[in-house]
């Protein structure tokens, strides 16, 4: 028994409940300005979502939305700080996001057309797995953010769901409900 514990490698980080160092790979804590900017970005995003979902511009509803967005932004900022996550993004990635509504509409049409064919012919659509070539990248905050956005963007449309990325082969494995093949 003592030999088995002697052969096991030491944990790479603190155990559950133990204090850990903040910061990203030896970098200092983010300044209060950075944390305030993160909170503000969350607030703007969440308040925009509130206005879009609530579909009202009455003062009392906007006030309630601003308060709810402020609390949710605070929770998101605290959670990301506690998890020591650091994200970086490039503006060019956001420009590509303008294609997403068209892709969602196309995939919605594809899925509903397959449903109609299934109801008419009683034959289920042909689905399957696809490997898309995609650069895995490194483990910097920029590389991690790129992979998260790629996974979310490809999984947003109703016909596709990303199962994972293979770092060694630089491919993303995607399940499609209805394949074109």
GROMACS .gro file of C-alpha atoms in nm:
model
  181
    1UNK     CA    1   0.000   0.000   0.000
    2UNK     CA    2   0.280   0.241   0.085
    3UNK     CA    3   0.453   0.152  -0.242
    4UNK     CA    4   0.139   0.242  -0.446
    5UNK     CA    5   0.110   0.585  -0.288
    6UNK     CA    6   0.482   0.644  -0.340
    7UNK     CA    7   0.447   0.573  -0.715
    8UNK     CA    8   0.151   0.807  -0.776
    9UNK     CA    9   0.247   1.149  -0.910
   10UNK     CA   10   0.184   1.452  -0.694
   11UNK     CA   11  -0.124   1.657  -0.786
   12UNK     CA   12  -0.047   1.938  -1.028
   13UNK     CA   13  -0.254   2.195  -0.839
   14UNK     CA   14  -0.420   2.247  -0.504
   15UNK     CA   15  -0.667   1.990  -0.382
   16UNK     CA   16  -1.037   2.070  -0.341
   17UNK     CA   17  -1.087   2.333  -0.074
   18UNK     CA   18  -0.723   2.441  -0.062
   19UNK     CA   19  -0.636   2.800  -0.150
   20UNK     CA   20  -0.489   2.858  -0.491
   21UNK     CA   21  -0.301   3.140  -0.650
   22UNK     CA   22  -0.496   3.386  -0.858
   23UNK     CA   23  -0.382   3.511  -1.192
   24UNK     CA   24  -0.312   3.332  -1.514
   25UNK     CA   25   0.013   3.137  -1.527
   26UNK     CA   26   0.206   3.363  -1.295
   27UNK     CA   27   0.056   3.684  -1.428
   28UNK     CA   28  -0.065   3.942  -1.175
   29UNK     CA   29  -0.427   3.990  -1.072
   30UNK     CA   30  -0.635   4.192  -1.316
   31UNK     CA   31  -0.671   4.556  -1.220
   32UNK     CA   32  -0.999   4.691  -1.088
   33UNK     CA   33  -1.043   4.868  -1.423
   34UNK     CA   34  -1.027   4.538  -1.606
   35UNK     CA   35  -1.279   4.379  -1.370
   36UNK     CA   36  -1.511   4.678  -1.407
   37UNK     CA   37  -1.483   4.656  -1.787
   38UNK     CA   38  -1.564   4.285  -1.770
   39UNK     CA   39  -1.869   4.357  -1.554
   40UNK     CA   40  -1.981   4.630  -1.796
   41UNK     CA   41  -1.944   4.399  -2.097
   42UNK     CA   42  -2.157   4.136  -1.921
   43UNK     CA   43  -2.413   4.399  -1.823
   44UNK     CA   44  -2.446   4.531  -2.180
   45UNK     CA   45  -2.483   4.178  -2.317
   46UNK     CA   46  -2.739   4.074  -2.054
   47UNK     CA   47  -2.936   4.400  -2.075
   48UNK     CA   48  -2.953   4.359  -2.453
   49UNK     CA   49  -3.087   4.009  -2.403
   50UNK     CA   50  -3.345   4.145  -2.156
   51UNK     CA   51  -3.468   4.408  -2.402
   52UNK     CA   52  -3.486   4.153  -2.685
   53UNK     CA   53  -3.679   3.897  -2.479
   54UNK     CA   54  -3.901   4.139  -2.285
   55UNK     CA   55  -3.988   4.338  -2.599
   56UNK     CA   56  -4.088   4.645  -2.400
   57UNK     CA   57  -3.934   4.987  -2.355
   58UNK     CA   58  -4.145   5.094  -2.057
   59UNK     CA   59  -3.938   5.261  -1.787
   60UNK     CA   60  -4.031   5.022  -1.504
   61UNK     CA   61  -3.947   4.715  -1.712
   62UNK     CA   62  -3.618   4.866  -1.828
   63UNK     CA   63  -3.534   4.945  -1.465
   64UNK     CA   64  -3.612   4.588  -1.359
   65UNK     CA   65  -3.401   4.458  -1.649
   66UNK     CA   66  -3.111   4.686  -1.558
   67UNK     CA   67  -3.117   4.557  -1.200
   68UNK     CA   68  -3.141   4.193  -1.305
   69UNK     CA   69  -2.864   4.241  -1.562
   70UNK     CA   70  -2.644   4.413  -1.300
   71UNK     CA   71  -2.682   4.124  -1.054
   72UNK     CA   72  -2.625   3.862  -1.324
   73UNK     CA   73  -2.321   4.054  -1.455
   74UNK     CA   74  -2.179   4.067  -1.103
   75UNK     CA   75  -2.229   3.692  -1.062
   76UNK     CA   76  -2.067   3.623  -1.400
   77UNK     CA   77  -1.769   3.846  -1.326
   78UNK     CA   78  -1.714   3.692  -0.982
   79UNK     CA   79  -1.745   3.339  -1.120
   80UNK     CA   80  -1.496   3.407  -1.401
   81UNK     CA   81  -1.254   3.569  -1.155
   82UNK     CA   82  -1.282   3.276  -0.915
   83UNK     CA   83  -1.225   3.030  -1.197
   84UNK     CA   84  -0.928   3.240  -1.310
   85UNK     CA   85  -1.055   3.233  -1.668
   86UNK     CA   86  -0.911   3.482  -1.907
   87UNK     CA   87  -1.061   3.536  -2.249
   88UNK     CA   88  -0.926   3.727  -2.544
   89UNK     CA   89  -1.114   3.793  -2.864
   90UNK     CA   90  -1.036   3.936  -3.205
   91UNK     CA   91  -1.274   4.168  -3.385
   92UNK     CA   92  -1.249   3.959  -3.702
   93UNK     CA   93  -1.414   3.670  -3.521
   94UNK     CA   94  -1.718   3.883  -3.445
   95UNK     CA   95  -1.750   3.987  -3.810
   96UNK     CA   96  -1.790   3.620  -3.904
   97UNK     CA   97  -2.076   3.594  -3.654
   98UNK     CA   98  -2.296   3.792  -3.894
   99UNK     CA   99  -2.327   3.472  -4.100
  100UNK     CA  100  -2.484   3.283  -3.809
  101UNK     CA  101  -2.849   3.395  -3.855
  102UNK     CA  102  -2.841   3.276  -4.217
  103UNK     CA  103  -2.690   2.944  -4.117
  104UNK     CA  104  -2.950   2.897  -3.842
  105UNK     CA  105  -3.231   2.974  -4.089
  106UNK     CA  106  -3.086   2.732  -4.347
  107UNK     CA  107  -3.044   2.453  -4.091
  108UNK     CA  108  -3.393   2.513  -3.952
  109UNK     CA  109  -3.534   2.474  -4.303
  110UNK     CA  110  -3.326   2.158  -4.353
  111UNK     CA  111  -3.450   1.999  -4.030
  112UNK     CA  112  -3.817   2.086  -4.091
  113UNK     CA  113  -3.797   1.964  -4.453
  114UNK     CA  114  -3.653   1.635  -4.327
  115UNK     CA  115  -3.934   1.614  -4.071
  116UNK     CA  116  -4.194   1.667  -4.345
  117UNK     CA  117  -4.028   1.401  -4.565
  118UNK     CA  118  -4.022   1.162  -4.270
  119UNK     CA  119  -4.391   1.215  -4.202
  120UNK     CA  120  -4.477   1.166  -4.571
  121UNK     CA  121  -4.252   0.869  -4.649
  122UNK     CA  122  -4.215   0.711  -4.303
  123UNK     CA  123  -3.838   0.690  -4.362
  124UNK     CA  124  -3.613   0.870  -4.112
  125UNK     CA  125  -3.355   1.115  -4.242
  126UNK     CA  126  -2.997   1.009  -4.283
  127UNK     CA  127  -2.775   1.155  -4.012
  128UNK     CA  128  -2.413   1.104  -3.931
  129UNK     CA  129  -2.081   1.231  -3.811
  130UNK     CA  130  -1.858   1.471  -3.996
  131UNK     CA  131  -1.499   1.576  -3.940
  132UNK     CA  132  -1.429   1.938  -4.025
  133UNK     CA  133  -1.069   2.056  -4.060
  134UNK     CA  134  -1.005   2.316  -3.794
  135UNK     CA  135  -0.682   2.442  -3.639
  136UNK     CA  136  -0.679   2.340  -3.272
  137UNK     CA  137  -0.436   2.611  -3.169
  138UNK     CA  138  -0.257   2.662  -2.841
  139UNK     CA  139  -0.371   2.687  -2.480
  140UNK     CA  140  -0.336   3.063  -2.447
  141UNK     CA  141  -0.650   3.259  -2.356
  142UNK     CA  142  -0.681   3.358  -2.723
  143UNK     CA  143  -0.665   2.995  -2.839
  144UNK     CA  144  -0.914   2.874  -2.577
  145UNK     CA  145  -1.158   3.155  -2.660
  146UNK     CA  146  -1.135   3.072  -3.032
  147UNK     CA  147  -1.217   2.705  -2.965
  148UNK     CA  148  -1.512   2.797  -2.740
  149UNK     CA  149  -1.653   3.034  -3.002
  150UNK     CA  150  -1.604   2.778  -3.280
  151UNK     CA  151  -1.784   2.511  -3.078
  152UNK     CA  152  -2.071   2.745  -2.992
  153UNK     CA  153  -2.107   2.879  -3.346
  154UNK     CA  154  -2.116   2.536  -3.507
  155UNK     CA  155  -2.358   2.402  -3.242
  156UNK     CA  156  -2.596   2.699  -3.266
  157UNK     CA  157  -2.775   2.580  -3.579
  158UNK     CA  158  -3.033   2.304  -3.514
  159UNK     CA  159  -2.885   2.053  -3.757
  160UNK     CA  160  -2.534   2.035  -3.611
  161UNK     CA  161  -2.376   1.966  -3.273
  162UNK     CA  162  -2.003   1.971  -3.203
  163UNK     CA  163  -1.887   1.666  -3.009
  164UNK     CA  164  -1.526   1.771  -2.970
  165UNK     CA  165  -1.197   1.865  -3.129
  166UNK     CA  166  -0.904   1.637  -3.195
  167UNK     CA  167  -0.588   1.825  -3.107
  168UNK     CA  168  -0.355   1.581  -3.284
  169UNK     CA  169  -0.543   1.566  -3.616
  170UNK     CA  170  -0.675   1.927  -3.615
  171UNK     CA  171  -1.036   1.824  -3.681
  172UNK     CA  172  -1.368   1.902  -3.517
  173UNK     CA  173  -1.613   1.612  -3.487
  174UNK     CA  174  -1.970   1.724  -3.563
  175UNK     CA  175  -2.295   1.527  -3.549
  176UNK     CA  176  -2.552   1.622  -3.815
  177UNK     CA  177  -2.918   1.524  -3.783
  178UNK     CA  178  -2.963   1.545  -4.159
  179UNK     CA  179  -2.661   1.497  -4.383
  180UNK     CA  180  -2.645   1.613  -4.742
  181UNK     CA  181  -2.479   1.286  -4.847
   0.00000   0.00000   0.00000
